[in-house]
Structure formats: structure tokens, C-alpha cells
Tab-separated table of C-alpha atoms in Angstrom:
chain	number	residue	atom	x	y	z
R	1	UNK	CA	-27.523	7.182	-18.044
R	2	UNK	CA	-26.668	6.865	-14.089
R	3	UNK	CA	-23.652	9.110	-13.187
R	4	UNK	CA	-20.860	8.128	-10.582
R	5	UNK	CA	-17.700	9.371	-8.927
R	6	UNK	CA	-14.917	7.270	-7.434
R	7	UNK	CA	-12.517	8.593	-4.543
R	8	UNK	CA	-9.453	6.860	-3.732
R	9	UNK	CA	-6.700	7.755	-1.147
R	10	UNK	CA	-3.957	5.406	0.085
R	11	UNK	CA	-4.600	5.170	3.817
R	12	UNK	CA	-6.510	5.607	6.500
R	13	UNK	CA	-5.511	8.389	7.570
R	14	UNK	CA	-5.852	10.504	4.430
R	15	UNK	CA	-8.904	12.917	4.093
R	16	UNK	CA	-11.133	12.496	0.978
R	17	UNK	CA	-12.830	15.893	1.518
R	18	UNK	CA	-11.330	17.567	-1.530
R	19	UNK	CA	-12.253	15.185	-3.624
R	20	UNK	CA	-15.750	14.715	-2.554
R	21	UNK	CA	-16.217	18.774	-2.684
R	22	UNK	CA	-15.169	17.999	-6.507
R	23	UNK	CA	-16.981	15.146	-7.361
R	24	UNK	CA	-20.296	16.944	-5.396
R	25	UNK	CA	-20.368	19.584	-8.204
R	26	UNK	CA	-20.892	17.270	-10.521
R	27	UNK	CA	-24.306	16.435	-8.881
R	28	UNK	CA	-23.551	12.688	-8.621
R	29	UNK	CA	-25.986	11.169	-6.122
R	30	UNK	CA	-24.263	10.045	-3.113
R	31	UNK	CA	-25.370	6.066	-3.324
R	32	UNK	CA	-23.436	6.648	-6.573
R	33	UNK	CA	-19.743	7.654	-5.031
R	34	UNK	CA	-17.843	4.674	-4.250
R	35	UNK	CA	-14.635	5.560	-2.079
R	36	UNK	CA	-11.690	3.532	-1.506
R	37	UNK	CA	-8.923	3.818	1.184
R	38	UNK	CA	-6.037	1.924	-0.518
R	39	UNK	CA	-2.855	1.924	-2.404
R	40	UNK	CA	-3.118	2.583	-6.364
R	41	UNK	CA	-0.537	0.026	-7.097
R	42	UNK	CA	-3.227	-2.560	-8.406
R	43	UNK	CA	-7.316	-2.483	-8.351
R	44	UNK	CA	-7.959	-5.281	-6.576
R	45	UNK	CA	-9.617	-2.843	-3.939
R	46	UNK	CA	-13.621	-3.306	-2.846
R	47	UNK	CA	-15.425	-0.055	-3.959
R	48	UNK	CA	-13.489	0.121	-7.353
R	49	UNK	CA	-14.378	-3.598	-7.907
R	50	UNK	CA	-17.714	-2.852	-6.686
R	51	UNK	CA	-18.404	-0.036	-8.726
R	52	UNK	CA	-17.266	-2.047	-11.976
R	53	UNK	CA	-20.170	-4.251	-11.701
R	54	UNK	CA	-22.656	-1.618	-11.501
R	55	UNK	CA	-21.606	0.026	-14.521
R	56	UNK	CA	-23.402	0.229	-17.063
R	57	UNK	CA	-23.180	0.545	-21.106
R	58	UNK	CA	-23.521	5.103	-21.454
R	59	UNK	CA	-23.139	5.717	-18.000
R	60	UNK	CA	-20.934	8.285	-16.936
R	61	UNK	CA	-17.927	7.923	-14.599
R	62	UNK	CA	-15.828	11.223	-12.638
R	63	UNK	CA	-12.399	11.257	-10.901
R	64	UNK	CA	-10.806	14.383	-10.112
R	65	UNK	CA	-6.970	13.105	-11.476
R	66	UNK	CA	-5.834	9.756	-13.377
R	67	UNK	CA	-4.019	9.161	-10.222
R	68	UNK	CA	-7.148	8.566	-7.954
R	69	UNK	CA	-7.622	5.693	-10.682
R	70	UNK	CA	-4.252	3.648	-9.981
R	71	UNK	CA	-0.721	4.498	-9.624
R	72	UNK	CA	0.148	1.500	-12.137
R	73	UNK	CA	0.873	2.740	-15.904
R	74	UNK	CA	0.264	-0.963	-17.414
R	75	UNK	CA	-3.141	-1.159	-15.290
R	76	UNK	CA	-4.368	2.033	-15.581
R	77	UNK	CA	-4.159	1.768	-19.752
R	78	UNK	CA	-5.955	-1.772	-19.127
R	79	UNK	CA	-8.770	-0.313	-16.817
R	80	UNK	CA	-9.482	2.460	-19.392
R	81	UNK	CA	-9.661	-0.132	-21.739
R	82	UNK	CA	-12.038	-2.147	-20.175
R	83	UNK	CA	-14.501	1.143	-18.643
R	84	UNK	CA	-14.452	2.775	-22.330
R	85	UNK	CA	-13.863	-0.685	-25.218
R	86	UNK	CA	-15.754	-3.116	-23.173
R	87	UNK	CA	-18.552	-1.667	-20.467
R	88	UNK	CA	-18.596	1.509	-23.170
R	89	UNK	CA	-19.445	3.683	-20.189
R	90	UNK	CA	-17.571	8.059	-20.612
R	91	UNK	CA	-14.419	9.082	-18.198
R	92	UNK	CA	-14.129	12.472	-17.243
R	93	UNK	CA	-10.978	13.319	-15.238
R	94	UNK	CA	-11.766	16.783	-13.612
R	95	UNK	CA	-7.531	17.710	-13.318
R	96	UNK	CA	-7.489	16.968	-17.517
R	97	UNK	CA	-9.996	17.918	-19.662
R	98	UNK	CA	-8.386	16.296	-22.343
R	99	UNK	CA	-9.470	13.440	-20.791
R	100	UNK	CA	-12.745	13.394	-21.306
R	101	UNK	CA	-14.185	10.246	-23.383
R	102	UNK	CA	-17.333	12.481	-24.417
R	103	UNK	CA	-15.644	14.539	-26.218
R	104	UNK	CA	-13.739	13.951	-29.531
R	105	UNK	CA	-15.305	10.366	-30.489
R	106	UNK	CA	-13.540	10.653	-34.171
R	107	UNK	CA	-10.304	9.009	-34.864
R	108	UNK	CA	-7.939	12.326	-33.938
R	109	UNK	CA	-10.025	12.760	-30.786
R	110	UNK	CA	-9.442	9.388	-29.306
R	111	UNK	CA	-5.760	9.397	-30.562
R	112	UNK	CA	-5.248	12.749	-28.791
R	113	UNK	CA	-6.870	11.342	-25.429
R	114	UNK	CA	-5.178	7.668	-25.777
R	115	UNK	CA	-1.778	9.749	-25.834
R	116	UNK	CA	-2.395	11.922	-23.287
R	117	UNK	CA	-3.293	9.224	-21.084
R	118	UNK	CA	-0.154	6.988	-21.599
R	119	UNK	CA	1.708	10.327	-19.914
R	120	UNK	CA	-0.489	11.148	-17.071
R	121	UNK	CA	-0.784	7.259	-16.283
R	122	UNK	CA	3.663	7.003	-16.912
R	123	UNK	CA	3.652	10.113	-14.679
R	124	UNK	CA	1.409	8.601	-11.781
R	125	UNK	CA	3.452	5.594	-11.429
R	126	UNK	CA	6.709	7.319	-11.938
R	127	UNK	CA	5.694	9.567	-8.789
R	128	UNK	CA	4.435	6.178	-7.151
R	129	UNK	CA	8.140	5.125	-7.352
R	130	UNK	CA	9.937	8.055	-6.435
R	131	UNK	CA	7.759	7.619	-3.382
R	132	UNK	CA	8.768	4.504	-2.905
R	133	UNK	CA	12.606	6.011	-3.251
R	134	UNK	CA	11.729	8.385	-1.266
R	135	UNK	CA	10.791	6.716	1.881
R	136	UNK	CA	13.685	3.777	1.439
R	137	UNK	CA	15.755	6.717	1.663
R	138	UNK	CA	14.163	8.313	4.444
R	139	UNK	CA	14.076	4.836	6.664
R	140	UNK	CA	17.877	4.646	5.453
R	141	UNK	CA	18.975	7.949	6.408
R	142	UNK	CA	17.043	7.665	10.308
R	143	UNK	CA	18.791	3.845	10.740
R	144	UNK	CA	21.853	5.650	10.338
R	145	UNK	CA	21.495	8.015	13.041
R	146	UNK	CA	20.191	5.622	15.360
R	147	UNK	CA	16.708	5.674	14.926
R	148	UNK	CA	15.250	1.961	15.709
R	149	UNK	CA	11.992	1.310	14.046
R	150	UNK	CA	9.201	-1.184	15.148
R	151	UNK	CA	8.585	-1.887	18.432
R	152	UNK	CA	11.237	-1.762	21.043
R	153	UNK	CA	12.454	-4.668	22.932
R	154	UNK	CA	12.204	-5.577	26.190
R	155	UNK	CA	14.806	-5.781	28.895
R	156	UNK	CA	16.311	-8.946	29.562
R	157	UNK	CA	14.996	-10.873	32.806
R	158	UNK	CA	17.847	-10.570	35.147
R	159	UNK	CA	18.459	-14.073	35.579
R	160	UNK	CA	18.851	-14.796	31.867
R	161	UNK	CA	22.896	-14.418	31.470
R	162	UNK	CA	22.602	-17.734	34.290
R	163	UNK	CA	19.860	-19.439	32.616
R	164	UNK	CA	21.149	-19.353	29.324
R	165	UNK	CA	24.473	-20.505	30.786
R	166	UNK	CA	22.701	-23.938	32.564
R	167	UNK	CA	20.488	-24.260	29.148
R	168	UNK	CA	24.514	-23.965	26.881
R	169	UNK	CA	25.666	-26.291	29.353
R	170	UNK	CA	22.916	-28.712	29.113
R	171	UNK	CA	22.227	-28.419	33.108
R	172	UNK	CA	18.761	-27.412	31.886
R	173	UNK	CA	15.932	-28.193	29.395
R	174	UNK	CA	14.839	-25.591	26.819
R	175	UNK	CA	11.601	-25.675	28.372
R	176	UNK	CA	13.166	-25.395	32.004
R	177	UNK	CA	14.590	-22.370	30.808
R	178	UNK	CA	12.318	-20.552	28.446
R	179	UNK	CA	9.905	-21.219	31.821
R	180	UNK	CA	12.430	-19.548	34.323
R	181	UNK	CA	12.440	-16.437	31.691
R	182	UNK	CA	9.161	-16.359	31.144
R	183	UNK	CA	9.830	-16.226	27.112
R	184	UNK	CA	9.202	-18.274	24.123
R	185	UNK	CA	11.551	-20.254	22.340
R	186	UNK	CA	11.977	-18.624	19.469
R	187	UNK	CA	12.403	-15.698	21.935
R	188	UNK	CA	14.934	-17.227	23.947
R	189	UNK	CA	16.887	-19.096	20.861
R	190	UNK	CA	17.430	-15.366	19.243
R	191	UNK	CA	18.136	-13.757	22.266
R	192	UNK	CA	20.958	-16.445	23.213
R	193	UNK	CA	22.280	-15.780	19.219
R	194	UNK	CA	22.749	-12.342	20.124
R	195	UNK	CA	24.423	-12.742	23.581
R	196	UNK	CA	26.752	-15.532	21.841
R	197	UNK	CA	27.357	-13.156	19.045
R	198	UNK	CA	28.292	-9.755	20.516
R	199	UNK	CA	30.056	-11.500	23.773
R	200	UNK	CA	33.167	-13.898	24.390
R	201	UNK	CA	33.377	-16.103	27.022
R	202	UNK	CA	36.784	-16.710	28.835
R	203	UNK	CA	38.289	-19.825	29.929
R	204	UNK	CA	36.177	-20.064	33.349
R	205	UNK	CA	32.767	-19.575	31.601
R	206	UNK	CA	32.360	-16.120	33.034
R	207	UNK	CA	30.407	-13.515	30.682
């Protein structure tokens, strides 16, 4: 029986430490912890996938919470049944001890574990979408006081207002004019939207 550990967080940034110190006191050997750096939503991430073709029939997998699995209640039931029907390897999830496939192997101990995993696995990807709430709110809420998000745009050239008045007037190729700005033409095209948009133009032409 060869004994593993898998460690997922959802970016980068994130630090893993906590759940290595957890998985570590399981004495797993290190070639055996397989870490990914990725959202739950799916599994299509490299160490999981990796990990599931080393796996073999009695060997023994560790995660610290059913949420370090996936964050997706129809995928996580689907993964459980494919580690524990089909590659018949044992979960343990260190946060649940009810969840622990080495345990109760009789008909009340798997229905006991099977139910207990349909909440934990509703709960992880009901938290995964009040997350999602969450931050939709959050990006709502700083729009509204004037926050601008991405990156900011640059000044206009300070011949553009003339330019784009020879280009409207056809006293000037696109190319002519995307040149004399120094822009690209998508650039320039949405950038003449906007001034045509937020300014009128009198009878004389003047902006």
C-alpha cells in the first residue's frame, strides 16, 4: 500500500504550509504529495490528474478538508466515486473523520459516510458561490464610488481632437491618422466612439 497526500489552494499567491504541516504527520513521503495551485471549480488541474494515474488498487489517499478536493458538489461525488468504486484506493479527510473510507466498510458505514459527504461537498460549493457573490458585489460596490479597474488609459496625443477631425472629414486616411497618433486602429476607432459620444459638435465643426 503506497500512501499520498494532495494540497490544493486556488492561487498563486496562497500558502500551502498548513496543509503540508498536516499532511507531514501522516508520514507520507514527499515524492508522494502532489500540490496544486488552482481553482476547485473542476479537476482538470495537473497534480490531481497526475496523481490519479499513480493510484493504485489499497493505496491510501489524505486531504486535510473535502474542500482541498474541489469546490464542485456534482464533481466531487463523481471523484469519490471513481478514487473509492473504481481505483478502490481509502480517503481520509483529516477536518472529518467521518470521512474516512477505512472505516465502516458494512452497509450503515458507507451510508453514513456517502451522506455526510453529499453535505460537506453541497457546503464547499455553496461557499464557492457565495464567493463568487461576494466579490461581484465587492467589484460592484468600488465601480460605484469611482474605482476604475484594469489598467488605466493613456492620455490622448494632443493633436488627436485635429486628426480625428481630418480622418471624420475624409481629409485623411485611417492609416494617415492612426500614424500621426501613434495608435492602432482599433485604438483610434474606440477612442473617436467615445469623443463622438460624450461631445457635440456645433455648426462650424468646432469641438
Amino acid at each position: 500500500m503506497a500512501i499520498y497526500g494532495y494540497i490544493r489552494v486556488s492561487t498563486n499567491d496562497q500558502n500551502t504550509a498548513r496543509q503540508y504541516l498536516t499532511l507531514e504527520k501522516m508520514k507520507i513521503p514527499s515524492k508522494n504529495m502532489y500540490v496544486d495551485k488552482q481553482s476547485g471549480k473542476d479537476f482538470n488541474r495537473p497534480a490531481y490528474q497526475k496523481m490519479l494515474k499513480k493510484l493504485k488498487e489499497g493505496d491510501l489517499l489524505y486531504i486535510k478538508s473535502i474542500d482541498r478536493l474541489g469546490r464542485n458538489y456534482e464533481e466531487i461525488q463523481e471523484q469519490w466515486r471513481i478514487l473509492t468504486k473504481e481505483r478502490k484506493i481509502d480517503i481520509v479527510v483529516l477536518d472529518m473523520s467521518l470521512l474516512d473510507t477505512r472505516n465502516g466498510k458494512d452497509l450503515l458505514g458507507t451510508f453514513i459516510s456517502d451522506v455526510v459527504l453529499q453535505i460537506l461537498s453541497f457546503v464547499a460549493q455553496n461557499e464557492r458561490e457565495n464567493i463568487r457573490i461576494r466579490q461581484a458585489e465587492g467589484i460592484a460596490a468600488a465601480k460605484a464610488n469611482g474605482v476604475k479597474f484594469g489598467r488605466p488609459e493613456l492620455p490622448l496625443p494632443n493633436n488627436f481632437n485635429e486628426i480625428h477631425r481630418l480622418w471624420r472629414d475624409k481629409k485623411m486616411s485611417l492609416k494617415e491618422a492612426t500614424r500621426a497618433c501613434r495608435m492602432a486602429e482599433s485604438t483610434f476607432y474606440a477612442k473617436s466612439r467615445k469623443i463622438e459620444e460624450c461631445k457635440s459638435i456645433d455648426d462650424n465643426g468646432v469641438y
